[in-house]
Coordinates of C-alpha atoms and ligand atoms in Angstrom, one line a residue:
M1 CA 0.0 0.0 0.0
D2 CA 1.3 3.5 -0.8
N3 CA 0.6 6.9 0.6
N4 CA -1.9 7.6 -2.1
D5 CA -4.3 5.5 -0.1
S6 CA -5.9 8.7 1.2
L7 CA -7.4 9.0 -2.3
I8 CA -9.3 5.8 -1.8
L9 CA -12.2 7.4 -0.2
E10 CA -12.8 9.9 -3.0
K11 CA -11.7 7.8 -5.9
G12 CA -12.5 4.3 -4.8
V13 CA -14.5 3.2 -7.8
D14 CA -12.0 4.7 -10.2
R15 CA -9.2 2.9 -8.6
A16 CA -11.1 -0.4 -8.3
Q17 CA -11.9 -0.3 -12.0
K18 CA -8.5 0.8 -13.2
N19 CA -6.1 -1.1 -11.0
F20 CA -7.7 -3.6 -8.7
I21 CA -9.3 -6.2 -11.0
P22 CA -7.0 -6.8 -13.9
K23 CA -8.4 -7.6 -17.3
M24 CA -8.3 -11.3 -18.4
D25 CA -5.2 -11.7 -20.5
V26 CA -5.2 -15.5 -21.1
K27 CA -5.7 -16.5 -24.8
G28 CA -7.6 -19.6 -25.9
E29 CA -11.0 -20.9 -24.7
K30 CA -10.3 -24.4 -23.5
L31 CA -7.9 -25.5 -20.7
E32 CA -6.2 -27.8 -23.3
D33 CA -5.3 -24.8 -25.3
I34 CA -3.6 -23.1 -22.4
L35 CA -2.0 -25.8 -20.2
P36 CA 0.8 -28.2 -21.3
K37 CA -0.5 -31.8 -21.7
N38 CA 1.5 -33.2 -18.8
L39 CA -0.3 -30.9 -16.4
L40 CA -3.8 -32.0 -17.5
R41 CA -5.6 -34.6 -15.4
D42 CA -7.5 -37.4 -17.2
V43 CA -10.2 -38.3 -14.8
L44 CA -11.1 -36.7 -11.5
P45 CA -12.2 -39.5 -9.1
I46 CA -15.2 -37.8 -7.5
P47 CA -17.5 -40.4 -5.9
D48 CA -20.9 -40.7 -7.5
V49 CA -23.2 -40.8 -4.5
P50 CA -26.9 -39.7 -4.0
E51 CA -27.6 -36.5 -2.2
M52 CA -29.0 -38.3 0.8
E53 CA -25.7 -40.1 1.5
I54 CA -23.8 -36.9 1.2
V55 CA -26.2 -35.2 3.7
R56 CA -25.9 -38.1 6.1
H57 CA -22.1 -38.1 5.8
Y58 CA -21.8 -34.4 6.8
V59 CA -24.5 -34.5 9.5
K60 CA -22.6 -37.5 11.0
L61 CA -19.4 -35.5 10.9
S62 CA -21.1 -32.5 12.5
T63 CA -22.3 -34.6 15.4
M64 CA -18.7 -35.7 16.1
N65 CA -17.9 -32.1 16.8
Y66 CA -18.4 -30.1 20.0
G67 CA -19.1 -26.4 20.2
V68 CA -20.6 -23.9 22.5
D69 CA -23.9 -24.5 20.8
S70 CA -23.7 -28.1 22.0
G71 CA -23.0 -27.5 25.7
I72 CA -20.8 -25.8 28.3
Y73 CA -17.3 -25.1 27.2
P74 CA -15.3 -24.6 30.4
L75 CA -12.0 -23.8 28.6
G76 CA -10.2 -21.4 31.0
S77 CA -8.7 -18.2 29.6
C78 CA -10.6 -18.6 26.4
T79 CA -14.0 -17.1 27.3
M80 CA -16.0 -19.6 25.2
K81 CA -19.3 -17.8 25.8
Y82 CA -22.4 -18.3 23.7
N83 CA -22.4 -16.2 20.5
P84 CA -25.9 -14.7 20.0
K85 CA -27.4 -15.5 16.7
I86 CA -28.4 -11.9 16.1
N87 CA -24.7 -11.2 15.5
E88 CA -24.7 -13.7 12.6
I89 CA -27.9 -12.2 11.1
V90 CA -26.4 -8.7 11.1
V91 CA -23.1 -9.8 9.7
R92 CA -24.8 -11.6 6.8
L93 CA -26.8 -8.5 5.7
T94 CA -25.8 -7.9 2.1
E95 CA -25.1 -4.2 2.9
F96 CA -22.2 -5.5 5.1
S97 CA -21.3 -8.8 3.5
Q98 CA -21.0 -7.5 -0.1
I99 CA -19.0 -4.4 0.4
H100 CA -15.3 -4.1 -0.6
P101 CA -13.0 -1.7 1.3
L102 CA -11.9 -0.1 -2.0
Q103 CA -15.4 0.9 -3.1
D104 CA -16.4 4.5 -2.6
E105 CA -19.7 4.1 -0.8
S106 CA -18.3 2.8 2.4
E107 CA -18.6 5.8 4.7
G108 CA -21.3 4.0 6.6
S109 CA -18.8 1.2 7.5
L110 CA -16.2 3.7 8.4
E111 CA -18.7 5.4 10.7
L112 CA -19.5 2.0 12.3
L113 CA -15.8 1.4 12.9
Y114 CA -15.5 4.9 14.4
N115 CA -18.5 4.3 16.6
I116 CA -17.2 1.0 18.0
S117 CA -13.8 2.7 18.7
I118 CA -15.6 5.3 20.8
M119 CA -17.6 2.6 22.6
L120 CA -14.4 0.6 23.4
G121 CA -13.0 3.9 24.6
E122 CA -15.8 4.3 27.1
I123 CA -15.5 0.7 28.2
T124 CA -11.8 0.9 28.9
G125 CA -11.3 4.6 29.5
M126 CA -8.8 4.9 26.7
D127 CA -8.5 7.9 24.3
G128 CA -7.8 6.3 21.0
F129 CA -8.2 2.9 19.3
T130 CA -7.0 0.9 16.4
L131 CA -9.1 -2.0 15.2
Q132 CA -6.6 -3.5 12.9
P133 CA -4.9 -6.3 14.9
A134 CA -6.2 -9.7 13.9
A135 CA -5.9 -11.4 17.3
G136 CA -5.0 -10.8 20.9
A137 CA -1.3 -11.7 20.3
H138 CA -1.2 -9.5 17.3
G139 CA -2.6 -6.6 19.4
E140 CA 0.1 -7.3 22.0
L141 CA 2.8 -7.0 19.3
V142 CA 1.3 -3.8 18.1
G143 CA 1.2 -2.4 21.7
L144 CA 4.8 -3.3 22.3
L145 CA 5.9 -1.8 18.9
I146 CA 4.2 1.4 20.1
I147 CA 6.1 1.3 23.4
K148 CA 9.3 0.8 21.5
K149 CA 8.6 3.7 19.1
Y150 CA 7.7 5.9 22.0
F151 CA 11.1 5.5 23.6
E152 CA 12.9 5.6 20.3
T153 CA 11.3 8.9 19.5
K154 CA 12.5 10.3 22.8
G155 CA 15.9 9.0 22.2
I156 CA 15.9 6.8 25.2
I157 CA 17.1 3.1 25.2
R158 CA 14.9 0.8 27.2
D159 CA 14.9 -2.7 25.9
K160 CA 13.4 -4.8 28.7
I161 CA 9.9 -5.6 29.7
I162 CA 8.6 -6.9 33.0
V163 CA 6.2 -9.9 32.6
P164 CA 4.9 -11.6 35.8
D165 CA 4.8 -15.4 35.7
S166 CA 1.0 -15.4 36.0
A167 CA 0.8 -13.7 32.6
H168 CA -0.8 -15.3 29.5
G169 CA 1.9 -17.2 27.5
T170 CA 1.5 -14.9 24.5
N171 CA 2.8 -11.9 26.6
P172 CA 6.5 -12.9 26.8
A173 CA 6.3 -14.3 23.3
S174 CA 5.1 -11.0 21.9
A175 CA 7.6 -9.0 23.9
K176 CA 10.4 -11.1 22.5
M177 CA 9.1 -10.7 18.9
A178 CA 9.0 -6.9 19.4
G179 CA 12.7 -7.1 20.3
F180 CA 12.5 -6.7 24.1
S181 CA 14.2 -9.0 26.6
I182 CA 11.9 -10.2 29.4
I183 CA 12.3 -9.9 33.1
E184 CA 10.0 -12.5 34.7
L185 CA 8.6 -11.6 38.1
Q186 CA 7.5 -14.5 40.4
S187 CA 4.1 -14.1 41.8
N188 CA 3.7 -14.0 45.6
E189 CA 1.5 -16.5 47.6
Y190 CA -1.6 -14.6 46.7
G191 CA -0.9 -14.9 43.0
E192 CA 0.0 -11.2 42.8
V193 CA 3.0 -9.1 41.7
P194 CA 5.5 -8.6 44.5
L195 CA 6.0 -4.8 44.7
D196 CA 9.5 -4.9 46.2
H197 CA 10.8 -6.9 43.2
L198 CA 8.9 -4.7 40.8
E199 CA 10.5 -1.6 42.3
F200 CA 14.0 -3.2 42.2
A201 CA 13.6 -4.1 38.5
M202 CA 12.5 -0.6 37.6
Q203 CA 15.4 1.0 39.4
Q204 CA 17.8 -0.5 36.8
G205 CA 16.7 2.2 34.4
D206 CA 16.5 0.1 31.2
V207 CA 13.0 -1.3 31.6
A208 CA 10.3 0.0 29.2
G209 CA 7.4 -1.0 31.4
I210 CA 5.2 -3.9 32.4
M211 CA 2.8 -6.2 30.6
L212 CA 0.1 -7.3 33.0
T213 CA -2.6 -9.8 32.4
N214 CA -5.5 -8.8 34.6
P215 CA -7.3 -10.7 35.9
N216 CA -4.2 -12.9 35.7
T217 CA -4.2 -16.5 34.6
L218 CA -5.1 -17.7 38.1
G219 CA -8.3 -15.7 37.6
V220 CA -7.4 -13.3 40.3
F221 CA -7.5 -9.5 40.3
D222 CA -4.3 -7.9 41.5
R223 CA -5.4 -5.8 44.5
Q224 CA -2.3 -3.6 44.3
I225 CA -2.8 -2.7 40.7
K226 CA -2.7 1.0 41.3
D227 CA 0.6 0.6 43.2
I228 CA 2.0 -1.4 40.3
T229 CA 1.2 1.3 37.7
R230 CA 2.4 4.0 40.1
I231 CA 5.8 2.4 40.5
I232 CA 6.2 1.9 36.7
H233 CA 5.3 5.5 36.0
K234 CA 7.5 6.8 38.7
H235 CA 10.4 5.3 36.8
G236 CA 9.3 6.6 33.5
G237 CA 7.9 3.3 32.2
L238 CA 4.6 2.5 30.4
C239 CA 1.9 0.1 31.6
Y240 CA 0.4 -2.4 29.2
Y241 CA -2.8 -4.2 30.1
D242 CA -3.7 -7.6 28.6
G243 CA -7.5 -7.2 28.5
A244 CA -8.2 -10.3 26.4
N245 CA -10.5 -11.6 29.2
L246 CA -12.2 -8.3 30.1
N247 CA -15.4 -10.2 30.8
P248 CA -15.5 -9.7 34.6
M249 CA -14.4 -6.0 34.4
L250 CA -17.2 -5.0 31.9
G251 CA -19.1 -2.0 33.3
V252 CA -17.4 -2.5 36.7
C253 CA -13.9 -1.0 36.3
R254 CA -11.6 0.3 33.6
P255 CA -7.9 -0.3 32.8
R256 CA -7.3 3.5 32.3
D257 CA -8.6 4.2 35.8
M258 CA -6.1 1.7 37.1
G259 CA -3.3 3.7 35.5
F260 CA -2.7 1.8 32.3
D261 CA -1.4 3.4 29.1
I262 CA -2.2 0.7 26.5
V263 CA -4.8 -2.1 26.5
H264 CA -5.7 -4.8 24.1
L265 CA -9.1 -6.5 24.0
N266 CA -10.1 -9.7 22.4
L267 CA -13.4 -9.1 20.6
H268 CA -13.4 -12.8 19.9
K269 CA -13.8 -13.6 23.6
T270 CA -15.2 -10.8 25.7
F271 CA -17.5 -9.5 22.9
S272 CA -19.1 -12.7 21.9
T273 CA -17.7 -13.4 18.5
P274 CA -16.9 -17.0 17.5
H275 CA -13.4 -18.3 17.9
G276 CA -11.4 -21.5 18.2
G277 CA -9.5 -23.4 15.5
G278 CA -7.4 -20.4 14.6
G279 CA -10.2 -18.5 12.7
P280 CA -10.2 -14.8 12.3
G281 CA -10.1 -12.8 15.4
S282 CA -9.8 -9.2 16.4
G283 CA -7.6 -7.7 19.1
P284 CA -8.1 -3.9 19.1
I285 CA -5.6 -1.7 20.9
G286 CA -6.6 1.3 23.0
V287 CA -4.1 4.0 24.1
I288 CA -3.9 7.2 26.1
N289 CA -3.7 10.6 24.2
E290 CA 0.0 10.8 24.3
L291 CA 0.4 7.5 22.4
I292 CA -2.3 8.1 19.7
P293 CA 0.3 9.4 17.1
F294 CA 2.0 6.0 17.3
L295 CA -1.1 4.0 16.4
P296 CA -0.9 2.0 13.1
K297 CA -2.2 3.8 10.0
P298 CA -4.6 4.4 8.5
C299 CA -6.6 5.8 11.4
I300 CA -10.3 6.7 11.3
I301 CA -11.0 10.1 12.7
S302 CA -14.0 12.4 13.0
T303 CA -13.7 15.8 11.3
D304 CA -16.1 18.6 10.5
G305 CA -16.4 17.1 7.1
G306 CA -17.4 13.7 8.4
I307 CA -15.6 10.5 9.3
V308 CA -12.4 10.2 7.3
C309 CA -9.4 8.0 7.0
E310 CA -6.1 9.6 8.0
Q311 CA -2.9 8.4 6.4
N312 CA -0.2 10.8 7.1
N313 CA 1.4 10.5 10.4
D314 CA 5.2 10.4 10.8
K315 CA 5.2 8.8 14.2
S316 CA 2.9 5.9 13.4
I317 CA 4.4 2.4 13.6
G318 CA 3.0 1.9 10.1
R319 CA 0.4 -0.5 8.7
I320 CA 0.0 -3.8 10.4
K321 CA -3.0 -5.3 8.6
A322 CA -4.8 -4.9 5.3
F323 CA -7.6 -2.3 5.3
W324 CA -9.4 -2.0 8.7
G325 CA -9.0 -5.4 10.3
N326 CA -11.4 -8.2 10.4
F327 CA -14.6 -6.3 9.7
G328 CA -17.0 -9.2 10.3
I329 CA -15.7 -9.9 13.8
I330 CA -15.8 -6.2 14.6
L331 CA -19.4 -6.0 13.3
R332 CA -20.5 -8.9 15.5
A333 CA -18.9 -7.2 18.6
Y334 CA -20.7 -3.9 17.6
T335 CA -24.0 -5.7 17.5
Y336 CA -23.3 -7.4 20.8
I337 CA -22.5 -4.1 22.5
L338 CA -25.6 -2.3 21.1
S339 CA -27.9 -5.2 22.0
L340 CA -26.7 -5.2 25.6
G341 CA -26.2 -1.5 26.3
A342 CA -24.3 -0.2 29.3
E343 CA -26.5 -2.0 31.8
G344 CA -26.4 -5.3 30.0
L345 CA -22.6 -5.2 29.8
K346 CA -22.3 -4.5 33.5
R347 CA -24.5 -7.5 34.1
V348 CA -22.2 -9.6 31.9
G349 CA -19.3 -8.7 34.2
Q350 CA -21.3 -9.5 37.4
I351 CA -22.7 -12.8 36.3
A352 CA -19.3 -14.0 34.8
V353 CA -17.8 -13.5 38.3
L354 CA -20.8 -15.1 40.1
N355 CA -20.8 -18.1 37.8
A356 CA -17.1 -18.8 38.3
N357 CA -17.3 -18.4 42.0
Y358 CA -20.3 -20.7 42.2
L359 CA -18.4 -23.4 40.4
K360 CA -15.3 -22.8 42.4
C361 CA -17.1 -23.2 45.8
L362 CA -18.8 -26.5 44.7
L363 CA -15.7 -28.0 43.2
Q364 CA -13.2 -27.1 45.9
K365 CA -15.1 -29.5 48.2
K366 CA -13.2 -32.3 46.4
Y367 CA -10.6 -30.7 44.2
E368 CA -7.5 -28.9 45.5
L369 CA -7.7 -25.1 45.0
P370 CA -4.2 -23.8 45.4
Y371 CA -5.0 -20.0 45.4
N372 CA -8.0 -19.9 47.6
R373 CA -9.4 -16.5 46.8
M374 CA -12.5 -14.9 45.4
C375 CA -12.0 -15.3 41.7
Q376 CA -12.9 -13.3 38.7
H377 CA -14.0 -15.0 35.4
E378 CA -12.1 -18.2 36.1
F379 CA -10.2 -20.3 38.7
V380 CA -7.5 -22.9 38.7
L381 CA -7.7 -26.3 40.5
S382 CA -4.8 -28.8 40.8
D383 CA -4.6 -32.6 40.8
K384 CA -2.7 -32.6 44.1
N385 CA -5.3 -34.4 46.2
L386 CA -6.6 -36.8 43.5
P387 CA -6.6 -40.4 44.8
N388 CA -5.0 -43.4 43.1
D389 CA -2.4 -41.4 41.1
I390 CA -5.1 -39.9 39.0
T391 CA -3.8 -37.0 37.0
T392 CA -5.3 -33.9 35.4
E393 CA -5.1 -35.5 32.0
D394 CA -7.2 -38.5 33.3
V395 CA -9.9 -36.1 34.6
A396 CA -9.9 -34.1 31.3
K397 CA -10.3 -37.3 29.3
R398 CA -13.1 -38.6 31.5
I399 CA -15.1 -35.4 31.3
L400 CA -15.4 -36.0 27.5
D401 CA -17.3 -39.3 28.3
Y402 CA -19.9 -37.2 30.2
G403 CA -20.5 -35.2 27.0
Y404 CA -18.6 -32.0 27.9
Y405 CA -15.6 -30.2 26.5
A406 CA -12.5 -30.4 28.8
P407 CA -11.2 -27.4 30.9
T408 CA -7.8 -25.9 30.0
I409 CA -5.2 -28.2 31.5
Y410 CA -1.6 -27.8 32.6
F411 CA -1.8 -24.1 32.3
P412 CA -0.9 -21.8 34.0
L413 CA 2.5 -23.3 34.6
I414 CA 2.7 -21.9 38.2
V415 CA 0.1 -24.5 39.3
N416 CA 1.2 -28.2 39.0
G417 CA -1.4 -30.2 37.2
A418 CA -3.6 -27.2 36.6
I419 CA -7.3 -27.5 35.7
M420 CA -8.4 -24.1 34.6
I421 CA -12.1 -23.5 34.5
E422 CA -14.0 -20.6 33.0
P423 CA -17.8 -21.1 32.8
T424 CA -18.7 -17.6 31.4
E425 CA -21.9 -15.7 32.2
T426 CA -23.9 -17.4 29.5
E427 CA -24.3 -20.7 31.4
S428 CA -27.5 -21.1 33.5
K429 CA -27.5 -22.5 37.0
Y430 CA -28.9 -25.7 35.7
S431 CA -26.0 -26.1 33.3
L432 CA -23.4 -25.3 36.0
D433 CA -25.0 -27.8 38.4
K434 CA -24.9 -30.6 35.7
F435 CA -21.2 -29.8 35.1
V436 CA -20.4 -30.0 38.9
E437 CA -22.4 -33.2 39.1
A438 CA -20.1 -34.8 36.4
M439 CA -16.9 -33.5 38.0
L440 CA -17.9 -34.8 41.5
K441 CA -18.8 -38.2 39.9
I442 CA -15.4 -38.3 38.3
Y443 CA -13.9 -37.7 41.7
D444 CA -15.8 -40.7 43.1
E445 CA -14.7 -42.8 40.2
A446 CA -11.1 -41.7 40.9
L447 CA -11.6 -43.2 44.4
N448 CA -13.5 -46.3 43.5
N449 CA -12.8 -47.2 39.9
P450 CA -9.6 -45.4 38.8
E451 CA -9.1 -47.7 35.8
I452 CA -12.1 -46.1 34.1
L453 CA -10.3 -42.7 34.3
K454 CA -7.0 -44.0 33.2
T455 CA -8.4 -45.5 30.0
A456 CA -10.9 -42.7 29.3
P457 CA -12.4 -41.5 27.0
H458 CA -14.7 -44.4 26.2
N459 CA -17.6 -42.8 24.4
T460 CA -15.9 -40.6 21.9
S461 CA -15.2 -41.3 18.3
I462 CA -11.5 -41.5 19.0
G463 CA -10.2 -43.1 22.2
R464 CA -7.1 -42.2 24.3
L465 CA -4.1 -41.5 22.2
D466 CA -0.7 -42.7 23.2
A467 CA 0.9 -39.4 23.9
V468 CA 4.5 -40.8 24.0
I469 CA 4.2 -42.5 20.7
A470 CA 2.5 -39.5 19.2
A471 CA 5.5 -37.4 20.2
R472 CA 8.2 -39.9 19.3
K473 CA 6.8 -41.3 16.1
P474 CA 4.3 -38.8 14.8
I475 CA 2.4 -39.8 11.7
L476 CA 2.1 -36.5 9.9
H477 CA -0.1 -37.7 7.0
D478 CA -2.6 -40.5 6.2
Ligands
LIG1 C1 -6.5 -15.6 24.5 C2 -5.6 -14.7 25.2 C3 -4.6 -14.0 24.5 C4 -4.2 -14.3 23.1 O1 -5.3 -14.0 22.2 P1 -5.3 -14.6 20.7 O2 -6.4 -14.0 20.0 O3 -5.4 -16.1 20.9 O4 -4.0 -14.3 20.1 C5 -3.8 -13.2 25.3 N1 -4.0 -13.0 26.6 C6 -4.9 -13.6 27.3 C7 -5.1 -13.3 28.7 C8 -5.8 -14.5 26.6 O5 -6.8 -15.1 27.3

């Protein structure tokens, strides 16, 4: 993309017609005239089967799958909440699904993108947003590149970032990709950042700031969060907030008010758009006023002449994604925010916390809970007290037999044999009770019939894989 992009809005159609879709320049009418003989295939072996068999085949395959439309999906740190169908209806409206970013009549879409930026600003307290990043980790990288550019512009060398050991795994990975080296801080007994260690690290003078996952991967809110941001700022650093799981904070508190300078959100978690399987996501970045010039270009801004796309900004870290980001995902999130309104969003936060604490209280009667605190959207059990050498993996496999998806396991690394559960606010009390019932039954089985756990799953289309053989002698193709 070049700097003439700013003309797109005025001359979109012209450009599309002249440059975007090239004229067909292949001579000849039949494939045989164009391709060499040795590249032509004789017969394509497509099976000749009746429609009914095809339908049955695909319906059968679909029943072998499990999704949030089938049942509870307690995958911690993933916020697998229900995705309301109205989001899908809106995103399929031809006015949205048939537009191209190079066409000229797209001001309505730009306005929509501008509006959601303002809404995310209200939700987080941030002054400016970019919607371009295509995932949470992509947003992290963008945020870190902004931090880097900020110090470069000031002529200051700061090449380290503090990342607590309770952070999401993408945090240190993104920091490394952005060219920082990482100072890992060990959490204290409450799962929080130790302030004395933080102060010591910042005193070295070469630390650009902190990346904090909050609530952290133990599902706990750091009660000293304002002290953390105060210490970082006192030493001239910047504070980055990983808000991928903003669920429990919605309408209750805001990263900006806690002192953060940059935040990323996962629209494909908190804001109810589908995810999993590596599909398209959206990880917008919000920043304070001082950092707005560093945002990726183009930016959408409101002027007296309407909503426009701004290209020219020397300080910007540059373009990081084609056009405006994953529009369909952003549109679903927009629909979700408008359907719920401010009151609805607040209730999401409250019920997410209530549901997680309800599950935690019932499950800790049997399962070990290493950080025994009020949790936010999720909590982490361990396999420490499981009888008969039953492991986290055994429990996770057995839960499949009860028709559920498994929790996140063996993460975070700071809990041995972690079982990380996030029910989300969209599960009813009935559904939570059923899940607890299955988990408690599994505990009884661990006591009285451990073999059934060790050989689970029994009811799924594929049984237990031999993890050792799979790692040592992987068969990478059929
Ligand atoms: C999911 C998640 C991420 C990464 O988001 P992706 O979209 O998967 O890249 C980062 N931080 C936290 C806390 C998360 O839960």
